[in-house]
Coordinates of C-alpha atoms in Angstrom, one line a residue:
Chain A
X409 CA -35.0 -8.3 5.0
X410 CA -35.5 -11.4 3.0
X411 CA -37.5 -12.4 0.0
X412 CA -40.2 -13.6 2.4
X413 CA -41.7 -10.1 2.3
X414 CA -42.7 -11.0 -1.2
X415 CA -45.0 -13.8 0.0
X416 CA -48.8 -13.0 0.4
X417 CA -49.0 -14.1 4.0
X418 CA -46.6 -11.4 5.1
X419 CA -47.9 -8.6 2.9
X420 CA -51.6 -8.9 3.7
X421 CA -51.4 -7.8 7.4
X422 CA -49.5 -4.8 6.2
X423 CA -52.5 -3.7 4.2
X424 CA -54.9 -4.2 7.0
X425 CA -52.8 -2.1 9.4
X426 CA -53.1 0.9 7.1
X427 CA -55.5 3.4 8.7
X428 CA -58.3 4.8 6.5
X429 CA -56.6 8.2 6.3
X430 CA -53.5 6.8 4.6
X431 CA -55.1 3.8 2.9
X432 CA -53.7 4.6 -0.5
X433 CA -50.3 3.3 -1.3
X434 CA -49.6 6.1 -3.8
X435 CA -51.2 9.5 -3.6
X436 CA -50.8 11.9 -6.6
X437 CA -51.9 15.3 -5.4
X438 CA -52.5 18.1 -7.9
X439 CA -49.3 17.3 -9.7
X440 CA -48.1 19.5 -12.6
X441 CA -44.9 19.5 -14.5
X442 CA -43.5 22.2 -16.8
X443 CA -40.3 22.6 -18.7
X444 CA -40.0 26.3 -18.9
X445 CA -43.1 27.6 -20.5
X446 CA -44.1 24.2 -21.8
X447 CA -46.6 22.3 -19.5
X448 CA -46.2 18.6 -19.8
X449 CA -48.6 17.5 -17.0
X450 CA -51.4 19.8 -16.1
X451 CA -52.8 18.9 -12.7
X452 CA -53.3 15.2 -12.0
X453 CA -54.7 13.7 -8.8
X454 CA -55.1 10.0 -8.2
X455 CA -55.0 7.6 -5.4
X456 CA -53.8 4.0 -5.9
X457 CA -54.7 1.4 -3.3
X458 CA -52.2 -1.2 -2.0
X459 CA -52.1 -4.3 -4.2
X460 CA -54.0 -2.5 -7.0
X461 CA -53.0 -2.6 -10.6
X462 CA -53.6 0.6 -12.5
X463 CA -53.1 0.8 -16.3
X464 CA -52.3 4.1 -17.8
X465 CA -53.2 4.7 -21.5
X466 CA -53.3 7.6 -23.7
X467 CA -52.0 9.0 -27.0
X468 CA -48.3 9.7 -27.4
X469 CA -47.2 13.0 -25.8
X470 CA -49.9 12.8 -23.1
X471 CA -47.2 12.4 -20.4
X472 CA -47.7 8.7 -19.5
X473 CA -44.0 8.1 -19.1
X474 CA -43.4 11.4 -17.4
X475 CA -46.0 10.6 -14.8
X476 CA -44.4 7.2 -14.2
X477 CA -40.9 8.9 -13.9
X478 CA -42.3 11.2 -11.3
X479 CA -43.8 8.2 -9.4
X480 CA -40.3 6.6 -9.5
X481 CA -38.7 9.8 -8.1
X482 CA -36.7 10.3 -11.3
X483 CA -38.5 13.5 -12.1
X484 CA -39.8 16.1 -9.7
X485 CA -43.3 17.7 -10.0
X486 CA -43.3 21.4 -10.6
X487 CA -46.2 21.8 -8.2
X488 CA -48.2 19.3 -6.1
X489 CA -46.7 16.2 -4.6
X490 CA -46.5 12.5 -4.8
X491 CA -47.0 10.5 -1.6
X492 CA -45.9 6.9 -0.9
X493 CA -47.5 5.4 2.2
X494 CA -48.1 8.9 3.6
X495 CA -44.5 10.0 3.0
X496 CA -43.7 12.6 0.2
X497 CA -41.5 11.2 -2.6
X498 CA -38.4 13.3 -2.9
X499 CA -36.3 11.0 -5.0
X500 CA -35.8 7.4 -6.2
X501 CA -36.1 4.7 -3.6
X502 CA -35.8 1.0 -3.3
X503 CA -39.5 0.6 -2.4
X504 CA -40.4 1.8 -5.9
X505 CA -39.1 -0.3 -8.7
X506 CA -39.3 0.6 -12.4
X507 CA -39.1 -1.7 -15.4
X508 CA -37.9 0.3 -18.5
X509 CA -39.0 -0.5 -22.0
X510 CA -35.5 -0.5 -23.3
X511 CA -34.2 -3.5 -21.4
X512 CA -31.1 -3.6 -23.5
X513 CA -30.0 -0.3 -22.0
X514 CA -31.2 -1.0 -18.5
X515 CA -29.2 -4.3 -18.0
X516 CA -25.5 -4.5 -17.5
X517 CA -24.1 -6.2 -20.6
X518 CA -21.0 -7.3 -18.8
X519 CA -22.8 -9.2 -16.1
X520 CA -24.6 -12.5 -16.5
X521 CA -28.3 -12.9 -15.6
X522 CA -27.4 -13.9 -12.1
X523 CA -25.0 -10.9 -11.9
X524 CA -27.6 -8.5 -13.0
X525 CA -30.0 -9.7 -10.3
X526 CA -27.1 -9.6 -7.8
X527 CA -26.6 -5.8 -8.5
X528 CA -29.9 -5.1 -6.7
X529 CA -28.9 -7.2 -3.7
X530 CA -25.4 -5.6 -3.6
X531 CA -27.1 -2.2 -3.6
X532 CA -29.2 -3.0 -0.5
X533 CA -26.2 -4.5 1.3
X534 CA -27.4 -8.1 1.2
X535 CA -24.5 -10.4 2.5
X536 CA -22.6 -12.2 -0.2
X537 CA -23.4 -15.7 1.1
X538 CA -27.1 -15.1 1.1
X539 CA -27.2 -13.8 -2.5
X540 CA -26.9 -17.1 -4.5
X541 CA -30.1 -18.5 -2.9
X542 CA -32.1 -15.4 -3.4
X543 CA -30.9 -15.1 -7.0
X544 CA -31.8 -18.7 -7.7
X545 CA -35.3 -18.2 -6.3
X546 CA -35.9 -15.0 -8.3
X547 CA -34.7 -16.5 -11.6
X548 CA -36.8 -19.5 -11.0
X549 CA -39.8 -17.3 -10.3
X550 CA -39.4 -15.6 -13.7
X551 CA -38.5 -18.7 -15.6
X552 CA -34.8 -18.0 -16.2
X553 CA -33.3 -20.8 -14.0
X554 CA -31.5 -22.4 -17.0
X555 CA -30.0 -19.1 -18.1
X556 CA -28.4 -17.8 -15.0
X557 CA -24.9 -17.8 -16.5
X558 CA -25.9 -16.2 -19.8
X559 CA -25.0 -12.6 -20.7
X560 CA -27.8 -10.4 -21.9
X561 CA -26.4 -10.4 -25.4
X562 CA -27.0 -14.1 -25.5
X563 CA -30.7 -13.8 -24.4
X564 CA -33.8 -13.0 -26.4
X565 CA -35.7 -9.8 -25.9
X566 CA -38.3 -11.6 -23.8
X567 CA -35.7 -13.2 -21.6
X568 CA -33.9 -9.8 -21.1
X569 CA -37.1 -8.2 -20.1
X570 CA -37.8 -11.1 -17.7
X571 CA -34.4 -10.5 -16.2
X572 CA -35.1 -6.8 -15.7
X573 CA -38.3 -7.8 -13.9
X574 CA -36.3 -10.2 -11.7
X575 CA -33.9 -7.5 -10.8
X576 CA -36.7 -5.2 -9.8
X577 CA -38.2 -7.9 -7.6
X578 CA -34.8 -8.3 -5.9
X579 CA -35.3 -4.7 -4.7
X580 CA -38.3 -6.0 -2.7
X581 CA -40.4 -3.1 -3.9
X582 CA -43.9 -2.1 -2.6
X583 CA -44.6 -0.6 -6.0
X584 CA -43.8 -1.9 -9.4
X585 CA -43.8 0.7 -12.2
X586 CA -43.8 -0.6 -15.8
X587 CA -43.1 1.7 -18.7
X588 CA -44.4 0.0 -21.8
X589 CA -42.4 -3.0 -20.8
X590 CA -43.6 -5.4 -23.5
X591 CA -43.9 -2.9 -26.3
X592 CA -40.9 -4.3 -28.2
X593 CA -41.8 -8.0 -27.8
X594 CA -43.7 -10.4 -30.1
X595 CA -47.3 -11.2 -29.3
X596 CA -46.7 -14.7 -27.8
X597 CA -43.9 -13.6 -25.5
X598 CA -46.0 -10.6 -24.6
X599 CA -49.0 -12.7 -23.4
X600 CA -46.8 -15.0 -21.5
X601 CA -45.2 -12.1 -19.7
X602 CA -48.5 -10.5 -19.0
X603 CA -49.6 -13.7 -17.1
X604 CA -46.3 -13.9 -15.3
X605 CA -46.6 -10.3 -14.1
X606 CA -50.2 -10.8 -12.9
X607 CA -49.1 -14.0 -11.0
X608 CA -46.2 -12.1 -9.4
X609 CA -48.3 -9.1 -8.3
X610 CA -51.0 -11.5 -7.0
X611 CA -48.4 -13.5 -5.0
X612 CA -46.4 -10.5 -3.6
X613 CA -49.3 -8.1 -3.1
X614 CA -47.2 -5.4 -4.9
X615 CA -49.0 -2.4 -6.3
X616 CA -48.5 -2.0 -10.0
X617 CA -48.7 1.0 -12.3
X618 CA -48.6 -0.1 -15.9
X619 CA -48.1 2.3 -18.8
X620 CA -49.0 0.9 -22.2
X621 CA -50.1 1.8 -25.7
X622 CA -52.0 -1.4 -26.1
X623 CA -55.7 -1.1 -25.0
X624 CA -56.2 -4.8 -24.6
X625 CA -53.1 -5.1 -22.4
X626 CA -54.4 -2.3 -20.3
X627 CA -57.7 -4.0 -19.8
X628 CA -56.2 -7.5 -19.3
X629 CA -53.8 -6.4 -16.5
X630 CA -55.7 -3.5 -14.9
X631 CA -58.1 -3.2 -11.9
X632 CA -58.5 0.4 -13.1
X633 CA -57.6 2.1 -16.3
X634 CA -56.6 5.8 -16.3
X635 CA -57.0 7.4 -19.7
X636 CA -54.7 10.5 -20.1
X637 CA -55.4 13.3 -22.5
X638 CA -52.6 15.4 -24.0
X639 CA -51.6 19.1 -24.1
X640 CA -51.1 19.3 -21.2
X641 CA -51.3 15.7 -19.8
X642 CA -54.4 15.3 -17.6
X643 CA -56.8 12.5 -16.6
X644 CA -59.6 12.2 -19.2
X645 CA -61.4 9.3 -17.6
X646 CA -61.0 6.5 -15.1
X647 CA -62.5 3.2 -15.9
X648 CA -63.1 0.3 -13.5
X649 CA -62.3 -3.1 -14.9
X650 CA -64.8 -5.7 -13.4
X651 CA -63.4 -8.8 -14.9
X652 CA -63.0 -11.9 -12.8
X653 CA -59.5 -12.9 -11.5
X654 CA -57.3 -14.8 -12.2
X655 CA -57.4 -13.6 -15.8
X656 CA -57.1 -16.0 -18.7
X657 CA -55.7 -15.1 -22.1
X658 CA -58.6 -16.8 -23.9
X659 CA -61.6 -16.5 -21.5
X660 CA -60.9 -13.0 -20.3
X661 CA -60.4 -11.7 -23.8
X662 CA -63.7 -13.3 -25.0
X663 CA -65.7 -11.9 -22.0
X664 CA -68.4 -9.5 -23.2
X665 CA -67.3 -7.0 -20.6
X666 CA -63.8 -7.1 -22.0
X667 CA -65.1 -6.4 -25.5
X668 CA -67.3 -3.6 -24.2
X669 CA -64.4 -2.0 -22.4
X670 CA -62.2 -2.3 -25.5
X671 CA -64.9 -0.5 -27.6
X672 CA -65.3 2.3 -25.0
X673 CA -61.6 2.9 -24.7
X674 CA -61.1 2.8 -28.4
X675 CA -63.7 5.5 -29.0
X676 CA -62.2 7.5 -26.2
X677 CA -58.6 7.4 -27.6
X678 CA -59.9 8.0 -31.1
X679 CA -61.7 11.2 -30.0
X680 CA -58.5 12.4 -28.5
X681 CA -56.6 12.0 -31.7
X682 CA -59.1 14.1 -33.7
Chain B
X808 CA -14.2 -21.0 -37.8
X809 CA -11.0 -22.8 -37.1
X810 CA -10.4 -23.4 -40.8
X811 CA -11.0 -19.8 -41.5
X812 CA -8.5 -18.6 -38.9
X813 CA -6.0 -21.1 -40.2
X814 CA -6.4 -19.7 -43.7
X815 CA -6.0 -16.2 -42.3
X816 CA -2.8 -17.2 -40.5
X817 CA -1.4 -18.9 -43.6
X818 CA -2.1 -15.8 -45.8
X819 CA -0.4 -13.6 -43.2
X820 CA 2.7 -15.8 -43.1
X821 CA 2.8 -15.9 -46.9
X822 CA 2.8 -12.1 -47.1
X823 CA 5.7 -12.0 -44.6
X824 CA 7.7 -14.6 -46.6
X825 CA 7.1 -12.6 -49.8
X826 CA 8.2 -9.4 -48.0
X827 CA 11.5 -11.1 -46.8
X828 CA 12.0 -12.5 -50.3
X829 CA 11.6 -9.0 -51.8
X830 CA 14.1 -7.7 -49.3
X831 CA 16.5 -10.4 -50.3
X832 CA 16.0 -9.6 -54.0
X833 CA 16.7 -5.9 -53.5
X834 CA 19.9 -6.5 -51.5
X835 CA 21.1 -9.3 -53.8
X836 CA 20.7 -7.0 -56.8
X837 CA 22.9 -4.5 -54.9
X838 CA 20.4 -1.7 -55.6
X839 CA 21.6 -0.1 -52.3
X840 CA 25.1 -0.4 -50.9
X841 CA 25.3 -3.3 -48.4
X842 CA 27.1 -0.9 -46.1
X843 CA 23.7 0.8 -45.4
X844 CA 21.3 -2.0 -46.3
X845 CA 22.0 -5.6 -45.2
X846 CA 20.2 -8.6 -46.6
X847 CA 17.9 -10.8 -44.4
X848 CA 20.7 -13.4 -44.0
X849 CA 23.2 -10.9 -42.5
X850 CA 20.5 -9.4 -40.3
X851 CA 19.6 -12.9 -39.1
X852 CA 23.2 -13.7 -38.3
X853 CA 23.7 -10.4 -36.4
X854 CA 20.5 -11.2 -34.5
X855 CA 21.6 -14.7 -33.5
X856 CA 25.1 -13.5 -32.6
X857 CA 23.7 -10.5 -30.6
X858 CA 21.2 -12.6 -28.7
X859 CA 23.5 -15.5 -27.9
X860 CA 26.3 -14.0 -25.8
X861 CA 26.2 -10.6 -27.5
X862 CA 24.9 -7.5 -25.8
X863 CA 21.5 -7.5 -27.6
X864 CA 19.6 -9.6 -25.0
X865 CA 20.6 -7.3 -22.1
X866 CA 19.7 -4.3 -24.2
X867 CA 16.3 -5.8 -25.1
X868 CA 15.5 -6.5 -21.4
X869 CA 16.5 -2.9 -20.6
X870 CA 14.2 -1.4 -23.2
X871 CA 11.3 -3.7 -22.4
X872 CA 11.6 -2.8 -18.7
X873 CA 11.7 0.9 -19.5
X874 CA 8.7 0.6 -21.8
X875 CA 6.7 -1.4 -19.2
X876 CA 7.4 0.9 -16.2
X877 CA 6.5 4.0 -18.2
X878 CA 3.4 2.3 -19.5
X879 CA 2.3 1.1 -16.1
X880 CA 2.8 4.5 -14.6
X881 CA 0.9 6.1 -17.4
X882 CA -1.9 3.6 -17.1
X883 CA -2.3 4.0 -13.4
X884 CA -2.3 7.8 -13.5
X885 CA -4.4 7.9 -16.7
X886 CA -7.2 5.6 -15.6
X887 CA -7.3 7.0 -12.0
X888 CA -7.3 10.6 -13.1
X889 CA -9.6 9.9 -16.0
X890 CA -12.1 8.3 -13.7
X891 CA -12.1 11.2 -11.3
X892 CA -12.5 13.7 -14.2
X893 CA -14.9 11.6 -16.2
X894 CA -17.4 10.9 -13.4
X895 CA -18.2 14.5 -12.7
X896 CA -19.6 16.8 -15.4
X897 CA -18.3 19.8 -13.5
X898 CA -14.7 18.4 -13.4
X899 CA -14.9 17.7 -17.1
X900 CA -16.0 21.3 -17.8
X901 CA -13.2 22.7 -15.7
X902 CA -10.3 20.5 -16.9
X903 CA -11.2 19.6 -20.5
X904 CA -9.9 22.8 -22.1
X905 CA -6.5 22.5 -20.4
X906 CA -6.3 18.9 -21.4
X907 CA -7.0 19.8 -25.0
X908 CA -4.2 22.3 -24.9
X909 CA -1.7 19.8 -23.4
X910 CA -2.7 16.7 -25.4
X911 CA -1.4 17.7 -28.9
X912 CA 2.1 18.5 -27.5
X913 CA 4.5 16.0 -29.0
X914 CA 6.0 14.1 -26.1
X915 CA 9.5 14.3 -27.7
X916 CA 9.2 18.1 -27.3
X917 CA 9.0 17.5 -23.6
X918 CA 12.3 15.7 -23.5
X919 CA 14.4 19.0 -23.2
X920 CA 12.1 20.1 -20.4
X921 CA 12.5 16.7 -18.7
X922 CA 16.3 16.9 -19.1
X923 CA 16.3 20.4 -17.5
X924 CA 14.6 19.0 -14.5
X925 CA 16.0 15.5 -14.2
X926 CA 19.2 15.5 -16.2
X927 CA 20.3 12.6 -18.4
X928 CA 18.8 9.9 -16.1
X929 CA 16.6 6.9 -16.3
X930 CA 14.0 8.8 -14.3
X931 CA 13.9 11.4 -17.1
X932 CA 13.2 8.8 -19.7
X933 CA 10.6 7.2 -17.5
X934 CA 8.8 10.6 -17.1
X935 CA 8.9 11.3 -20.8
X936 CA 7.4 7.8 -21.6
X937 CA 4.7 8.2 -18.9
X938 CA 3.8 11.7 -20.1
X939 CA 3.5 10.6 -23.7
X940 CA 1.6 7.4 -23.1
X941 CA -0.7 9.1 -20.6
X942 CA -2.9 10.9 -23.1
X943 CA -4.7 8.1 -24.9
X944 CA -5.5 6.4 -21.6
X945 CA -6.6 9.6 -19.8
X946 CA -8.9 10.7 -22.6
X947 CA -10.3 7.2 -23.3
X948 CA -11.1 6.9 -19.6
X949 CA -12.7 10.3 -19.4
X950 CA -14.8 9.6 -22.5
X951 CA -15.6 6.1 -21.4
X952 CA -16.9 7.3 -18.1
X953 CA -18.8 10.2 -19.6
X954 CA -20.4 7.9 -22.3
X955 CA -22.0 5.6 -19.7
X956 CA -25.6 4.8 -20.7
X957 CA -27.8 7.4 -19.0
X958 CA -30.4 4.7 -18.3
X959 CA -27.9 3.0 -16.1
X960 CA -27.6 6.1 -13.9
X961 CA -31.4 5.9 -13.4
X962 CA -31.2 2.2 -12.6
X963 CA -28.4 2.9 -10.1
X964 CA -30.5 5.7 -8.5
X965 CA -33.6 3.4 -8.2
X966 CA -31.6 0.5 -6.8
X967 CA -29.9 2.9 -4.3
X968 CA -26.3 2.2 -5.3
X969 CA -23.7 4.3 -3.5
X970 CA -21.4 6.7 -5.5
X971 CA -18.5 4.3 -5.1
X972 CA -20.6 1.4 -6.3
X973 CA -21.7 3.4 -9.4
X974 CA -18.1 4.1 -10.3
X975 CA -16.8 0.6 -9.5
X976 CA -19.7 -1.5 -10.8
X977 CA -21.2 0.5 -13.6
X978 CA -18.9 3.3 -14.9
X979 CA -15.6 1.4 -14.9
X980 CA -16.9 -1.8 -16.6
X981 CA -18.8 0.2 -19.2
X982 CA -15.7 2.3 -20.0
X983 CA -13.6 -0.9 -20.1
X984 CA -13.7 -1.5 -23.9
X985 CA -12.4 2.1 -24.5
X986 CA -9.8 1.9 -21.7
X987 CA -8.4 -1.5 -23.0
X988 CA -8.1 -0.1 -26.5
X989 CA -6.2 2.9 -25.2
X990 CA -3.9 0.7 -23.1
X991 CA -2.8 -1.0 -26.4
X992 CA -2.2 2.4 -28.0
X993 CA -0.3 3.6 -24.9
X994 CA 2.0 0.6 -25.1
X995 CA 3.0 1.4 -28.6
X996 CA 3.7 5.0 -27.6
X997 CA 5.7 3.8 -24.6
X998 CA 8.0 1.7 -26.9
X999 CA 8.6 4.6 -29.3
X1000 CA 9.4 7.0 -26.4
X1001 CA 11.6 4.4 -24.7
X1002 CA 13.7 4.2 -27.9
X1003 CA 13.8 7.9 -28.4
X1004 CA 14.6 8.5 -24.8
X1005 CA 17.5 6.1 -24.9
X1006 CA 18.9 7.7 -28.0
X1007 CA 18.7 11.3 -26.7
X1008 CA 19.8 10.6 -23.1
X1009 CA 22.1 7.8 -24.1
X1010 CA 20.7 5.3 -21.6
X1011 CA 21.4 1.6 -22.1
X1012 CA 19.0 -0.2 -24.4
X1013 CA 18.0 -1.0 -27.9
X1014 CA 17.7 2.7 -28.8
X1015 CA 21.2 3.5 -27.9
X1016 CA 22.5 0.3 -29.5
X1017 CA 20.7 1.1 -32.8
X1018 CA 22.1 4.6 -32.8
X1019 CA 25.6 3.4 -32.1
X1020 CA 25.4 0.7 -34.8
X1021 CA 24.2 3.3 -37.3
X1022 CA 27.1 5.7 -36.5
X1023 CA 29.7 3.0 -37.0
X1024 CA 28.1 1.6 -40.2
X1025 CA 27.3 -1.7 -38.6
X1026 CA 24.1 -2.0 -40.6
X1027 CA 23.4 -5.6 -39.8
X1028 CA 23.4 -4.8 -36.0
X1029 CA 21.2 -1.8 -36.7
X1030 CA 18.6 -4.0 -38.5
X1031 CA 18.8 -6.7 -35.9
X1032 CA 17.8 -4.1 -33.3
X1033 CA 14.9 -2.9 -35.5
X1034 CA 13.6 -6.5 -35.9
X1035 CA 13.6 -6.9 -32.2
X1036 CA 11.8 -3.7 -31.6
X1037 CA 9.2 -4.9 -34.1
X1038 CA 8.9 -8.2 -32.3
X1039 CA 8.4 -6.4 -28.9
X1040 CA 5.7 -4.3 -30.4
X1041 CA 3.9 -7.2 -31.9
X1042 CA 4.1 -9.4 -28.7
X1043 CA 2.9 -6.5 -26.5
X1044 CA 0.0 -5.8 -28.7
X1045 CA -0.9 -9.5 -29.1
X1046 CA -0.8 -10.1 -25.3
X1047 CA -3.0 -7.1 -24.7
X1048 CA -5.5 -8.3 -27.4
X1049 CA -5.7 -11.6 -25.6
X1050 CA -6.3 -9.9 -22.3
X1051 CA -8.9 -7.8 -24.0
X1052 CA -10.8 -10.7 -25.4
X1053 CA -10.8 -12.4 -22.0
X1054 CA -12.0 -9.3 -20.1
X1055 CA -14.6 -8.5 -22.8
X1056 CA -16.0 -12.0 -23.1
X1057 CA -19.5 -10.5 -22.7
X1058 CA -19.1 -8.7 -26.0
X1059 CA -18.2 -11.8 -28.0
X1060 CA -21.7 -12.3 -29.3
X1061 CA -21.8 -8.9 -30.9
X1062 CA -18.7 -9.4 -32.8

């Protein structure tokens, strides 16, 4: 397998092949999760189409991150099941990549940027002589070409998070899970990364599930927004985002539809807090 | 930065000079009988004489060799065993209590046991050194492996790294700072036990030579041996520090 799977020309036929029965890339079927007597997730069902970007928002403690961890195979549902391309998810796999919020802990501090990307290639048995070229391509794609030999401790937060995304792309995933990835970054870096991630998913046809606290970020990135409610975590509402693509930091955010969505979601979240 | 380290070095040397000067003052004033306490000049003379043509050079080599072999043996066993125990939570639960019981045993108390099994031999001294120096490395490796960032286990699961890859590429490098610090501690212990072993089992080396000098009131020779032991300790620790800085380049920014 090579990086070519990330190009749109290759990924599109894949989508068309899917029969109507298994058209969803991710299927969440009546999923609950309890720790002892405490129910964290109380029955969630959701289908996510190939290439779709779903934003997940909700007050803290509503199980956003838990849901994402179950999608990644890092946590098992107590009842119900999660299906990827028709196959039940029983554990972590290379086809589902996850970008953690705490990039500082998720990167290997003793490896350079190139070395960190290389880890994903080593894991999938990519021959050593093919690695440098793939690493170069990926770092270029995410704007880190000039920093290939830097250690994470020498990089800014934004650069480290870019690096984590590059390593996830090296997995050649079908699904990209993002757990509040830009929560710790400043506003400008945040917006730049939002646009980069949108461009990447558009180019690769990857499906994305994006957990965030930030309503505007959820609207800006999402094709759909899933609002979770707490105690136990369940779906409160699903909102379709009908904003033109590609999105633009100024035009999209000034669009009346954007402002209307923001008002709606704000009211919704506020109600949950009361 | 360079000026600062130069100043630090200058201050360090100044302190050393003051120390030697104080030593000279004490001996010149004859506060302690020169039979037991030689001045720096006599010690230096004994050092030069012992190293050029005297037996001191051969004895130094003997002791350094003993120390290094024991240390290498302890390092290999400690890191390997520590990795095996540290990587598995179950192994830690099984073995940790036993280790806690064995660890505080003074290695010198093991010498009679070692003598009973191996007699007054070089192997006996080697085993005692390795046993004593093993603990810091074993425990540091176990703790280093156990303290790996949990997030990295999740990353390795998602990337699909094999168990061997997790040990070799994640756990070992992340335990490296602790392991390297323990290697330095282990070297100091090795030197101590090499000297004690030589004294008790009367094997050739600085330990034996110091003991002999003390018994025949050759205080200058005694002090010459001690100075060499200090130098060995200093050089070993310095060399390992340099290796540490090189291997842990990635940490440089934090420091």
